[in-house]
């Protein structure tokens, strides 16, 4: 059975443990990169990652866009929405449809 991971600063992701998700608090971009490699090699189908952490992992996120597993979904953290999640949705729509219909 596949698992779901949530990665970001502790305050933003702590509540996801109550939902049964595995939480991975990170303090650095390097630690987040190592975790992404672990998720890709493991049994994770989805990884929720706070937008603040995702902003430092643009190359890695682009690499995983083409992969089936894990699906990486940016979510807002306690600092608020940075727009990274919507940018990723726009990219996916544009790739699927051929033009950006969201903007």
Coordinates of C-alpha atoms in Angstrom, one line a residue:
X1 CA 0.0 0.0 0.0
X2 CA 1.3 3.5 -0.9
X3 CA 1.9 6.1 1.8
X4 CA 1.4 9.9 1.8
X5 CA 4.1 12.2 3.1
X6 CA 4.0 15.8 4.2
X7 CA 7.2 17.8 4.3
X8 CA 7.9 21.4 5.5
X9 CA 8.4 23.4 8.6
X10 CA 7.1 21.7 11.7
X11 CA 4.4 24.2 12.5
X12 CA 2.9 24.0 9.0
X13 CA 2.8 20.1 8.8
X14 CA 2.2 19.0 12.4
X15 CA -1.6 18.7 12.0
X16 CA -1.3 16.2 9.1
X17 CA -0.1 13.5 11.4
X18 CA -3.6 13.4 12.8
X19 CA -4.8 12.4 9.4
X20 CA -2.5 9.4 9.3
X21 CA 0.1 11.1 6.9
X22 CA 3.8 10.7 7.6
X23 CA 5.3 14.1 8.4
X24 CA 8.9 15.1 7.7
X25 CA 9.9 18.4 9.3
X26 CA 12.8 20.0 7.5
X27 CA 15.0 22.9 8.4
X28 CA 17.1 23.1 5.2
X29 CA 16.8 22.7 1.4
X30 CA 19.5 20.0 1.5
X31 CA 17.5 18.0 4.0
X32 CA 14.4 18.4 1.8
X33 CA 16.4 17.1 -1.3
X34 CA 17.4 14.0 0.6
X35 CA 13.9 13.3 1.7
X36 CA 12.6 13.7 -1.9
X37 CA 15.1 11.0 -3.0
X38 CA 13.8 8.7 -0.2
X39 CA 10.2 9.3 -1.2
X40 CA 11.0 8.5 -4.9
X41 CA 12.8 5.3 -4.0
X42 CA 10.1 4.3 -1.4
X43 CA 6.5 3.5 -1.3
X44 CA 5.1 7.1 -1.4
X45 CA 2.3 7.9 -3.9
X46 CA 1.9 11.5 -2.9
X47 CA 4.1 14.1 -1.2
X48 CA 2.6 17.4 0.1
X49 CA 5.3 20.0 0.4
X50 CA 5.0 23.5 1.8
X51 CA 5.5 26.2 -0.8
X52 CA 8.3 27.7 1.3
X53 CA 10.3 24.5 1.0
X54 CA 9.2 24.0 -2.7
X55 CA 10.7 27.3 -3.6
X56 CA 14.2 26.0 -3.0
X57 CA 13.6 22.8 -5.0
X58 CA 12.5 24.0 -8.4
X59 CA 14.8 21.7 -10.3
X60 CA 13.8 18.6 -8.3
X61 CA 10.1 19.4 -8.6
X62 CA 10.4 19.8 -12.4
X63 CA 12.1 16.4 -12.6
X64 CA 9.3 14.8 -10.6
X65 CA 6.6 16.4 -12.8
X66 CA 7.3 13.8 -15.5
X67 CA 7.2 10.8 -13.0
X68 CA 4.1 8.8 -12.1
X69 CA 5.1 8.4 -8.4
X70 CA 5.3 10.3 -6.2
X71 CA 3.0 13.1 -7.1
X72 CA 4.3 16.2 -5.4
X73 CA 1.8 18.8 -4.4
X74 CA 2.8 22.2 -3.0
X75 CA 0.6 23.5 -0.2
X76 CA 0.6 26.8 1.6
X77 CA 2.4 26.9 5.0
X78 CA 1.8 29.0 8.0
X79 CA 3.5 31.9 6.3
X80 CA 0.8 32.1 3.6
X81 CA 0.4 31.3 0.0
X82 CA 3.3 32.2 -2.4
X83 CA 1.6 31.1 -5.6
X84 CA 3.9 28.2 -6.4
X85 CA 1.0 25.7 -6.2
X86 CA -1.1 27.7 -8.8
X87 CA 1.9 28.1 -11.1
X88 CA 2.3 24.3 -11.1
X89 CA -1.4 23.8 -11.8
X90 CA -1.1 26.3 -14.7
X91 CA 1.9 24.4 -16.1
X92 CA 0.0 21.1 -15.9
X93 CA -3.1 22.6 -17.6
X94 CA -1.0 24.2 -20.4
X95 CA 0.8 20.9 -21.0
X96 CA -2.4 18.9 -21.2
X97 CA -4.5 21.4 -23.2
X98 CA -1.9 23.2 -25.2
X99 CA -2.6 26.7 -23.9
X100 CA -3.0 28.4 -20.5
X101 CA -6.7 28.6 -19.9
X102 CA -6.5 29.5 -16.2
X103 CA -5.0 32.9 -16.5

